[in-house]
Coordinates of C-alpha atoms and ligand atoms in Angstrom, one line a residue:
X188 CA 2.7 -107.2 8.7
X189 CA 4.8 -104.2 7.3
X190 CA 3.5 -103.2 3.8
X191 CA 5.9 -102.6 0.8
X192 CA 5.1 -101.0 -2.0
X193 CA 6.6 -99.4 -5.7
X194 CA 5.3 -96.2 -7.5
X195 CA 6.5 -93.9 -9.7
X196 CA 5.5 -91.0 -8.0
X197 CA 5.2 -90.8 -3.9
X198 CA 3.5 -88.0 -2.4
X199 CA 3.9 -87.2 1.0
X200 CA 0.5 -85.6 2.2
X201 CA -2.8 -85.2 0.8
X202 CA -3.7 -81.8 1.9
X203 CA -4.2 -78.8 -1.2
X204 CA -0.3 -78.7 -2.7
X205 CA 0.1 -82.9 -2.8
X206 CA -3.4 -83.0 -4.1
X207 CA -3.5 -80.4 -6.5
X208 CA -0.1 -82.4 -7.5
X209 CA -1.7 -86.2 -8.0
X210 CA -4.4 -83.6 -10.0
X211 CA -2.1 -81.9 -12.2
X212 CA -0.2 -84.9 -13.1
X213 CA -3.2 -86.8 -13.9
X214 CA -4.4 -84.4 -15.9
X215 CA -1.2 -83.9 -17.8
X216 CA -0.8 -87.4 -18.2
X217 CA -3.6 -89.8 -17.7
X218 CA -1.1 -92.9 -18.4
X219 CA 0.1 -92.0 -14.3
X220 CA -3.1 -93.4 -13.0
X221 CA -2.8 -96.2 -10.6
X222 CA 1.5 -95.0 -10.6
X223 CA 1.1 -92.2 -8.2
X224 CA 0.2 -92.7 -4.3
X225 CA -0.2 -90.0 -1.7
X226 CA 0.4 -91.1 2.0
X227 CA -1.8 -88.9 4.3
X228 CA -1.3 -89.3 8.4
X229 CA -5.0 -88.5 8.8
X230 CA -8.2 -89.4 7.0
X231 CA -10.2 -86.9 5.2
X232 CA -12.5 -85.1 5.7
X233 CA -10.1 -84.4 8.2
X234 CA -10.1 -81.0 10.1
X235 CA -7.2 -78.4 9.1
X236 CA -6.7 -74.9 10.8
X237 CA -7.3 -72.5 8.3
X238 CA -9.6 -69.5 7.3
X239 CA -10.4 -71.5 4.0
X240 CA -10.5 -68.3 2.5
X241 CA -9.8 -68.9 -2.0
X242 CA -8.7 -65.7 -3.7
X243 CA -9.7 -65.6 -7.6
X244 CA -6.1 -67.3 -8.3
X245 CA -7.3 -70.5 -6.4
X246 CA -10.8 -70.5 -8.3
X247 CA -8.6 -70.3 -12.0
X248 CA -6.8 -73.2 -11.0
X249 CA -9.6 -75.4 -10.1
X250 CA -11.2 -74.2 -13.4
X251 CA -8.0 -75.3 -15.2
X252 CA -8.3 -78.6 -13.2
X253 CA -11.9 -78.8 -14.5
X254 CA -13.2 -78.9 -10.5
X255 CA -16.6 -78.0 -9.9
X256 CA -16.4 -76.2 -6.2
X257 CA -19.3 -78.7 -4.6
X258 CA -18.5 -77.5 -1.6
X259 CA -20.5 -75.2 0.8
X260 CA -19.1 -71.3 0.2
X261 CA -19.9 -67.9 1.0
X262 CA -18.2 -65.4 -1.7
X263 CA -16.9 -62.1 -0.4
X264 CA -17.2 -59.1 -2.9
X265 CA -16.3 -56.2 -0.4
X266 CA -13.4 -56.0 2.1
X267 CA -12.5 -53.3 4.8
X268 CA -8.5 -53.4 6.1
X269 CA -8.2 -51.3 9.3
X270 CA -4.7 -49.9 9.7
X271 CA -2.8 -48.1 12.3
X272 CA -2.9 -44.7 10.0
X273 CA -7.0 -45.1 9.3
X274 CA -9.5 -47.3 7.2
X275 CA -9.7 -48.8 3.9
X276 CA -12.6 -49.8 1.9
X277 CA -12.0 -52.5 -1.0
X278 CA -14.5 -53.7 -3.7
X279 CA -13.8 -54.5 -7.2
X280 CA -17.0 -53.7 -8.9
X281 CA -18.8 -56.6 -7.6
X282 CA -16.1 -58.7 -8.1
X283 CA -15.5 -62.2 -6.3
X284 CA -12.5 -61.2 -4.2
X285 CA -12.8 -64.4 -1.7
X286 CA -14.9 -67.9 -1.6
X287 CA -14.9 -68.8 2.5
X288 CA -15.1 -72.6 2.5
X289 CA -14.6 -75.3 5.4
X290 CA -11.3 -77.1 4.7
X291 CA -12.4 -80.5 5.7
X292 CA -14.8 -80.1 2.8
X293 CA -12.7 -78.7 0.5
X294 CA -10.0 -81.5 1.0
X295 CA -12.0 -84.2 1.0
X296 CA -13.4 -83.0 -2.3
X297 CA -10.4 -82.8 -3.9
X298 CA -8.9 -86.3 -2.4
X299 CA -12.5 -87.7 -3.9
X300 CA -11.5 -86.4 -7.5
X301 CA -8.0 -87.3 -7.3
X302 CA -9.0 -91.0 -6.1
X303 CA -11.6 -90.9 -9.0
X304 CA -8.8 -89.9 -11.2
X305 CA -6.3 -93.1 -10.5
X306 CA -4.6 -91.5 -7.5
X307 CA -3.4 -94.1 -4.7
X308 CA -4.8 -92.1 -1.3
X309 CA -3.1 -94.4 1.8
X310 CA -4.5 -93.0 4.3
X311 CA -4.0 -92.8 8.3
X312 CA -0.6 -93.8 7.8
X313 CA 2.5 -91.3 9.1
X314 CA 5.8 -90.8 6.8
X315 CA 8.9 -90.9 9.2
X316 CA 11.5 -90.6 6.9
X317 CA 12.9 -90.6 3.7
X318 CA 16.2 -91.8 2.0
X319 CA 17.5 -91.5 -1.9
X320 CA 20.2 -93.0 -4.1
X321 CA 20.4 -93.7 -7.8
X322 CA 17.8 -96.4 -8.0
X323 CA 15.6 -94.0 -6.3
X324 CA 13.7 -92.8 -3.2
X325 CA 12.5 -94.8 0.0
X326 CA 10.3 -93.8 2.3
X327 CA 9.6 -94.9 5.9
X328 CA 5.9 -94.8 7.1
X329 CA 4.2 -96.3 10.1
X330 CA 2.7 -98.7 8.5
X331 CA 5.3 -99.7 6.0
X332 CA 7.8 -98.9 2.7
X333 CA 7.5 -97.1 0.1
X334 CA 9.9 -97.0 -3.3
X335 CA 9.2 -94.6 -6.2
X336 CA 11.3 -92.4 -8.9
X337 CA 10.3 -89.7 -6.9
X338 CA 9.2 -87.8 -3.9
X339 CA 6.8 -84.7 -3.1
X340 CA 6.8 -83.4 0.2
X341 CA 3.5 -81.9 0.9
X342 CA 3.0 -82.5 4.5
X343 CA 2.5 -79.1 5.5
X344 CA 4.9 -76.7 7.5
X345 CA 6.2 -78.9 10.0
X346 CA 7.5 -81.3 6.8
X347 CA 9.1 -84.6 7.7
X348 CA 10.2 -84.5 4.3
X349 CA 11.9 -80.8 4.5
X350 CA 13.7 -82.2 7.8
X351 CA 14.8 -85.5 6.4
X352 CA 16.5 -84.0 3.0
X353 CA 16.7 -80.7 3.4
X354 CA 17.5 -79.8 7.3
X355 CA 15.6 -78.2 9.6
X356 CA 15.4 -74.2 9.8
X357 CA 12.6 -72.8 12.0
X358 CA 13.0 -69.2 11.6
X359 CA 10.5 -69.1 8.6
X360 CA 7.8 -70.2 10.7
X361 CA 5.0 -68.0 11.3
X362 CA 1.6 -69.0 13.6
X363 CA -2.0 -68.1 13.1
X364 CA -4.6 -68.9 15.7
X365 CA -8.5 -69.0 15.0
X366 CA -12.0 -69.8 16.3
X367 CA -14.9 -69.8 14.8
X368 CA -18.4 -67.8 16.2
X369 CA -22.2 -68.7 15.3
X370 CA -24.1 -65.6 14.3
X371 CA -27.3 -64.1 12.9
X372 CA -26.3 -63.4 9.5
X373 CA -29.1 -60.5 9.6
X374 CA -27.0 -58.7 12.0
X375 CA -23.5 -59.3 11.2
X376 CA -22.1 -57.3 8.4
X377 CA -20.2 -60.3 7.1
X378 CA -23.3 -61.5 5.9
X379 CA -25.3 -58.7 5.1
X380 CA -22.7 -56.9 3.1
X381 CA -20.8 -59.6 1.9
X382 CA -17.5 -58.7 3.0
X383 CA -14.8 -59.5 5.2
X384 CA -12.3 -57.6 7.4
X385 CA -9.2 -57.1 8.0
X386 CA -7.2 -55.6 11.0
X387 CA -3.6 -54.7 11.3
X388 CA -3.7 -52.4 14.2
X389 CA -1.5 -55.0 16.1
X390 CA 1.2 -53.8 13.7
X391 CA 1.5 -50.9 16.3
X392 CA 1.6 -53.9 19.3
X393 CA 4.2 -55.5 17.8
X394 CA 2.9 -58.6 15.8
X395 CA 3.9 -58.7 12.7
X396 CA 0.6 -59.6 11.1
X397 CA -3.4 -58.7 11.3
X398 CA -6.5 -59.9 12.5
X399 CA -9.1 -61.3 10.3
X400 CA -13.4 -62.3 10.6
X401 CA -14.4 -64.1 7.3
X402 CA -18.0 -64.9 7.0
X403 CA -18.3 -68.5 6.5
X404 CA -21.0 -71.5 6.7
X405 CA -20.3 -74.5 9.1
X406 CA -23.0 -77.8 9.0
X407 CA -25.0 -74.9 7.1
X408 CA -25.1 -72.7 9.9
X409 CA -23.4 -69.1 9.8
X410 CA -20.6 -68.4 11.5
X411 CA -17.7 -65.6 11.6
X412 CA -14.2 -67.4 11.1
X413 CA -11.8 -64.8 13.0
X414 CA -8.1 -65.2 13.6
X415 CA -5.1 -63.6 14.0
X416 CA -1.6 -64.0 11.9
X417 CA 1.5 -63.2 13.2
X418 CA 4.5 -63.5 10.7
X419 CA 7.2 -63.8 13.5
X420 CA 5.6 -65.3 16.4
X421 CA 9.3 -66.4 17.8
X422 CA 10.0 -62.8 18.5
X423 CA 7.4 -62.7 21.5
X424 CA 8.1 -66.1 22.4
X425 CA 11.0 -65.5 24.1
X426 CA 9.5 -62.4 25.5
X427 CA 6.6 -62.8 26.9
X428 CA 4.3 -65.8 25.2
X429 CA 3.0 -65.7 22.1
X430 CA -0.3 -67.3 21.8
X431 CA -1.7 -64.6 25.6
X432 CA -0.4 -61.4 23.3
X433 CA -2.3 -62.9 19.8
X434 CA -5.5 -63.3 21.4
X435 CA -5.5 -60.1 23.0
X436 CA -4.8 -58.2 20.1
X437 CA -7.5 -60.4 18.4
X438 CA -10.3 -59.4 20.9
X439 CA -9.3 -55.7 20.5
X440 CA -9.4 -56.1 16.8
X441 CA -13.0 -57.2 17.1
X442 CA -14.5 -55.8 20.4
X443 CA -18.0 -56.6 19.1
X444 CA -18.2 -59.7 18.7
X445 CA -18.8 -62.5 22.1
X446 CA -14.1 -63.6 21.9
X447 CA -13.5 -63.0 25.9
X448 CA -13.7 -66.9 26.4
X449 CA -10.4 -67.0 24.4
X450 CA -8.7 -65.4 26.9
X451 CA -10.1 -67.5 29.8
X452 CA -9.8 -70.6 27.2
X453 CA -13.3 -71.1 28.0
X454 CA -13.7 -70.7 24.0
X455 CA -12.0 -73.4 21.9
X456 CA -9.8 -71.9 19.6
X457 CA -6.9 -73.3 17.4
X458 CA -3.6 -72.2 16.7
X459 CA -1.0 -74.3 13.8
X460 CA 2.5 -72.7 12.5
X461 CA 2.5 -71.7 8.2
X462 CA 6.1 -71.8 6.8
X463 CA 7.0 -68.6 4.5
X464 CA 8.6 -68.0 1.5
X465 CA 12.9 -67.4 1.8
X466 CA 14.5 -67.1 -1.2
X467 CA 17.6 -69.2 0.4
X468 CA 15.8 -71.9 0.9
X469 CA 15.9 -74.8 -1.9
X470 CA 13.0 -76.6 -3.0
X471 CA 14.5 -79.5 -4.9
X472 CA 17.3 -81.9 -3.7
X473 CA 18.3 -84.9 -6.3
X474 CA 14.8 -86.6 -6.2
X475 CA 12.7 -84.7 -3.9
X476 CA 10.8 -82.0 -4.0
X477 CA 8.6 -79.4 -1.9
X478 CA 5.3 -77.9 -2.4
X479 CA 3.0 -76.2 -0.6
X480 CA 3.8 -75.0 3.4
X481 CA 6.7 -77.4 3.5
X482 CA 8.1 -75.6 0.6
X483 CA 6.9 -71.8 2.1
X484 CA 3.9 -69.9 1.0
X485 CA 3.1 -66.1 1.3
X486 CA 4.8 -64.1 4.1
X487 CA 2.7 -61.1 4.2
X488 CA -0.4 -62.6 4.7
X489 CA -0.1 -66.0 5.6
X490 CA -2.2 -66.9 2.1
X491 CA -1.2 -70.4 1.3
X492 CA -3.9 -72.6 -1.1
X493 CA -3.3 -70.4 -4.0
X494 CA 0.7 -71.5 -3.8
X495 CA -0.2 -74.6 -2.6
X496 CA -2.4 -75.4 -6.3
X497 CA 0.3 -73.3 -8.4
X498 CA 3.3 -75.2 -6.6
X499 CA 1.1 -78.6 -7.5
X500 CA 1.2 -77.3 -11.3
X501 CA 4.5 -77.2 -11.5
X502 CA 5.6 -80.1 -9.4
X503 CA 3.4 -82.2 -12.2
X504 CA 5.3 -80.1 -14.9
X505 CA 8.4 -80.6 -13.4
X506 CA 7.6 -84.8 -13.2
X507 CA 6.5 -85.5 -16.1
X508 CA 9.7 -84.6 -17.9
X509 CA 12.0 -86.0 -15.0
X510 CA 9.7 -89.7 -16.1
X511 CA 10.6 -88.9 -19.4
X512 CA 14.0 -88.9 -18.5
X513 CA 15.3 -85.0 -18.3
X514 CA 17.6 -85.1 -15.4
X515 CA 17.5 -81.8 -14.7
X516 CA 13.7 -81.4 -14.8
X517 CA 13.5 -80.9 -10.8
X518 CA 15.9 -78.4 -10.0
X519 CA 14.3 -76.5 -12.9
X520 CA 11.3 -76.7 -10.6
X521 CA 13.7 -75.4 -7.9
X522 CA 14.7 -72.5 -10.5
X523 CA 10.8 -71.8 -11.4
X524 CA 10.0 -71.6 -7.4
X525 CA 12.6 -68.9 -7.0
X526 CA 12.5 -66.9 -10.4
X527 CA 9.4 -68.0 -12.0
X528 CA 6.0 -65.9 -11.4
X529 CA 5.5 -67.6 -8.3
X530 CA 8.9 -66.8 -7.1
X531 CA 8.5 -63.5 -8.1
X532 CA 5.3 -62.7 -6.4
X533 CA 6.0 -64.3 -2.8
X534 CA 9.7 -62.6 -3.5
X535 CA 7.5 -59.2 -3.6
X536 CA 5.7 -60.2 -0.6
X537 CA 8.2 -60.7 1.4
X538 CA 9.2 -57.4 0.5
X539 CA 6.2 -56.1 1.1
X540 CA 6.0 -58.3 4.7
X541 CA 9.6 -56.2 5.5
X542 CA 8.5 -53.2 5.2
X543 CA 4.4 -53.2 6.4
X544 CA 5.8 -55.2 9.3
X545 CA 9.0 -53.2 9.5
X546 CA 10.3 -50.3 11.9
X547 CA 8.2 -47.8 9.3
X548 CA 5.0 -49.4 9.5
X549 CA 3.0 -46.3 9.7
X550 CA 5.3 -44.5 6.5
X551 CA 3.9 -48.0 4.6
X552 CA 0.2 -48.0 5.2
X553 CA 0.2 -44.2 4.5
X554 CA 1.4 -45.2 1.4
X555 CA -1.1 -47.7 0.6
X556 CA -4.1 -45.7 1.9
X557 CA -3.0 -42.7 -0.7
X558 CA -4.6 -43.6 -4.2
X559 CA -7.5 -45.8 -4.6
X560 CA -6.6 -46.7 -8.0
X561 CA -3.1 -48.0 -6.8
X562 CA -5.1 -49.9 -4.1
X563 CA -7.3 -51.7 -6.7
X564 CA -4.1 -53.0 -9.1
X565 CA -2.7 -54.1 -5.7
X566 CA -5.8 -56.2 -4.6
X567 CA -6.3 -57.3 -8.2
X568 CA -2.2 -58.6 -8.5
X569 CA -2.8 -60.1 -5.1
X570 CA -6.0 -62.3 -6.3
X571 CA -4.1 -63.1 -9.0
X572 CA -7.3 -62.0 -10.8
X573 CA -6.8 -61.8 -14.7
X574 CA -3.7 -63.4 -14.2
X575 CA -2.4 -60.1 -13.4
X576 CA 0.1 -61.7 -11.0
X577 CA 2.1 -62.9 -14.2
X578 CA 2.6 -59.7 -15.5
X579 CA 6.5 -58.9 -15.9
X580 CA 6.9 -56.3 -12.7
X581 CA 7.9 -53.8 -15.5
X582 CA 4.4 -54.1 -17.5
X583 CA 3.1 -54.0 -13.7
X584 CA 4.8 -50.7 -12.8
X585 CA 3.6 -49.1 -15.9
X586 CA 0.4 -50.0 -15.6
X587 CA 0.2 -49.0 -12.2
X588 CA 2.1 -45.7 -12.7
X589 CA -0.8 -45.1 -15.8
X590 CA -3.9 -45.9 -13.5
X591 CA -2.2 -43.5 -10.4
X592 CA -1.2 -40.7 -12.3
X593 CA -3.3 -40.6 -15.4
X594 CA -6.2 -42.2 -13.9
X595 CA -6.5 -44.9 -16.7
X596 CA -9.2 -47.2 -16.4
X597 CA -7.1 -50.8 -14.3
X598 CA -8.8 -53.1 -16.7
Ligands
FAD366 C1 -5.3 -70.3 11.2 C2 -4.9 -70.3 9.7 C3 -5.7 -69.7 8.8 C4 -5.3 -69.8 7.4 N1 -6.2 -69.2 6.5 C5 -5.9 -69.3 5.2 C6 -6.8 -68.8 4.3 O1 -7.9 -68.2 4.6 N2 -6.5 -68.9 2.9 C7 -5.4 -69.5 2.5 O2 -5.1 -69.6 1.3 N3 -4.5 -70.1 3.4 C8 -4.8 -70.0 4.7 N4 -3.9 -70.6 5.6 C9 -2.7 -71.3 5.1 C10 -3.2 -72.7 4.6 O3 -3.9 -73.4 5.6 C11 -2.0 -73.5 4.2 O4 -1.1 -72.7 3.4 C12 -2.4 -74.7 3.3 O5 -3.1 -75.6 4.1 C13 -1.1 -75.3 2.7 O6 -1.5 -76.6 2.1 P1 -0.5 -77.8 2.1 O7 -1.2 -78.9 1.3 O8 0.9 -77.3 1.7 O9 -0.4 -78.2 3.6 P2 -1.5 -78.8 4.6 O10 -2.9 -78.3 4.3 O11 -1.0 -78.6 6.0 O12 -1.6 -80.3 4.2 C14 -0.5 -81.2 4.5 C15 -1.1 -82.6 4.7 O13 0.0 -83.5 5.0 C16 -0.5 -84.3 6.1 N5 0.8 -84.7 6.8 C17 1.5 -83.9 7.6 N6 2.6 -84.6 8.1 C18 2.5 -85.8 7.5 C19 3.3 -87.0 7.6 N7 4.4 -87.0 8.4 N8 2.9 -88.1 6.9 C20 1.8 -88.0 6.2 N9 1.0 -87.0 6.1 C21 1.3 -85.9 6.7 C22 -1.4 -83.5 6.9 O14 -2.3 -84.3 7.7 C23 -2.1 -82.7 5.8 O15 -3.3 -83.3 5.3 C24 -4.2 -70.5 7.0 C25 -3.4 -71.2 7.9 C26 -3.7 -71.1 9.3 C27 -2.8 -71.8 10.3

């Protein structure tokens, strides 16, 4: 029989952004327990394509959440970024500038804590569609109805949500493909030296992206997660096929390490679209809102948890005074997506995506590779590490204009 139910708050997907929105609502208002329920297609721990790489942003916002990470992690303190113009080294004193986890872990955790917390978690159950009008919002599942005041749409990049309110555009849609490598930690630098790499030679190949290896534990055992990222996959598709050009660019990224099988697809490998940040899109339509990939996350790198927790925050912000009966409280979370910090950053990395990505590539990474201390403000703003993301861009230019051309200390 077809189940019905009534909420206050419906939240389509239970991956990091619908989560860390149950969480954040929760937390700012513990009367929602047993009022909010998240409608997952799959059951956690359920497997996800992605590097599970946390930057310093996504630790805060656990810590804000009061979440222990009691999940399996390896920390990264050192990075190196090959470019086409030479090599960069990055360390910030010792500095946490990644936690590798396994996303099946992760997720589950945080689906635990949110069921602990009150949070509804229906799971293996698909939303088809959804539909509004005064009264409120309906949505269609597999398995059933659902009614409530509102309507989150965190189901990732390909959002049934995005399609069923707000249309369907594909050209924000970039792809990243990964596999993942047993090794001796003893002899893989990863390990030994705590850091992970980067590679955007394939800037020069024409994918608008890099390669990555992040040292990471899987069933305890080490392994190298490497991948590839390429912003605008669409371009090649037409041309020549995407996927053939992304894994050879990723074998010559890393020609060290055992990744010929990809070509031959005699090793498994995995390959899921992430939906970037365009400041026309709109995140908020009557009673629905976005979050997360279905909303669009970070365009130069493909980074998406951090957006996916700060989306979450204010999603539950956003709520919590639409329930109290402020009308206009979503499209002020539209507003806040688009001109708040978080707006601002992925606003700047776009920018930054246009021009690294961009006919002068090479003019770009010059730039970057010129000043160290430049280098360590950029990796700090990126990590979001002191909150230094938040800065007003003004404060930001000063400060980085003092630390490049004065040499003041960057903390
Ligand atoms: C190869 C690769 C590597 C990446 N590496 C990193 C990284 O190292 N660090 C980082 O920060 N980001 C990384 N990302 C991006 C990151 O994975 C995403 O940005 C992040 O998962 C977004 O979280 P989300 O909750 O919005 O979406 P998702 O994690 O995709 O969660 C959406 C949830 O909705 C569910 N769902 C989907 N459709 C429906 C439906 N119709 N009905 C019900 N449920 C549905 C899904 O099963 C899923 O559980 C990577 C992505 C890829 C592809």
């Amino acid at each position: 029989m077809e189940c019905w139910r009534k909420c206050d708050v419906l939240i389509a997907g239970a991956g990091p952004a619908g989560l860390a929105t149950a969480l954040f609502l929760v937390k700012n208002r513990p009367s929602l327990a047993g009022r909010i329920v998240a409608i997952e297609k799959s059951a956690h721990p359920r497997f996800k394509v992605c590097g599970g790489g946390l930057i310093p942003k996504t630790m805060l916002a656990l810590d804000e959440l009061g979440i222990p990470l009691e999940v399996p992690a390896v920390e990264v303190t050192r990075g190196e970024a090959a470019t086409p113009v030479g090599g960069v080294d990055l360390s910030r004193g010792g500095d946490v500038l990644c936690t590798v986890i396994r996303r099946d872990r992760f997720d589950a955790m945080l689906a635990r804590t949110a069921s602990e917390a009150g949070v509804e978690i229906v799971q293996r159950d698909r939303v088809l569609d959804a539909a509004q009008g005064a009264g409120g919002v309906r949505v269609s599942t597999e398995r059933g109805i659902y009614e409530g005041q509102v309507l989150v749409g965190a189901d990732g990049s390909g959002s049934r949500v995005r399609r069923a309110v707000f249309g369907a555009r594909k050209e924000t849609i970039g792809r990243a493909l990964m596999t993942d490598i047993a090794v001796d930690p003893e002899r893989t630098p990863e390990f030994t030296g705590k850091r992970y790499r980067f590679d955007f030679r394939c800037v020069s190949g024409g994918i608008n992206g890099y390669s990555w290896s992040f040292p990471c534990l899987i069933g305890g055992r080490p392994h190298l997660n490497v991948g590839i990222y390429d912003q605008r996959p669409r371009e090649f598709a037409e041309k020549s096929g995407e996927q053939s050009r992304m894994i050879a660019e990723l074998v010559a990224a890393f020609p060290e390490l055992p990744l010929d099988g990809l070509k031959r697809h005699a090793t498994r490998w995995h390959s899921f679209p992430i939906r970037w940040f365009d400041a026309r899109d709109s995140y908020a339509s009557g009673r629905v809102i976005l979050a997360g990939d279905a909303a669009g996350v970070d365009p130069l790198m493909g980074e998406g948890i951090s957006c996916a927790f700060e989306h979450g925050k204010l999603a539950a912000n956003a709520i919590c005074k639409y329930l109290d009966g402020d009308g206009s409280a979503l499209q002020a979370y539209d507003r806040a997506l688009h001109e708040g910090a978080v707006g601002a950053k992925l606003g700047k990395l776009a920018f930054a995506a246009r021009h690294f990505y961009g006919p002068h590539y090479r003019l770009f990474f010059r730039l970057a590779r010129t000043s160290r201390r430049a280098q360590e403000i950029a990796v700090d703003w990126y990590n979001g590490a002191r909150h230094l993301d938040e800065v007003p861009t003004r404060r930001l230019i000063t400060r980085w204009a003092r630390a490049v051309l004065l040499g003041e200390p960057v903390r």
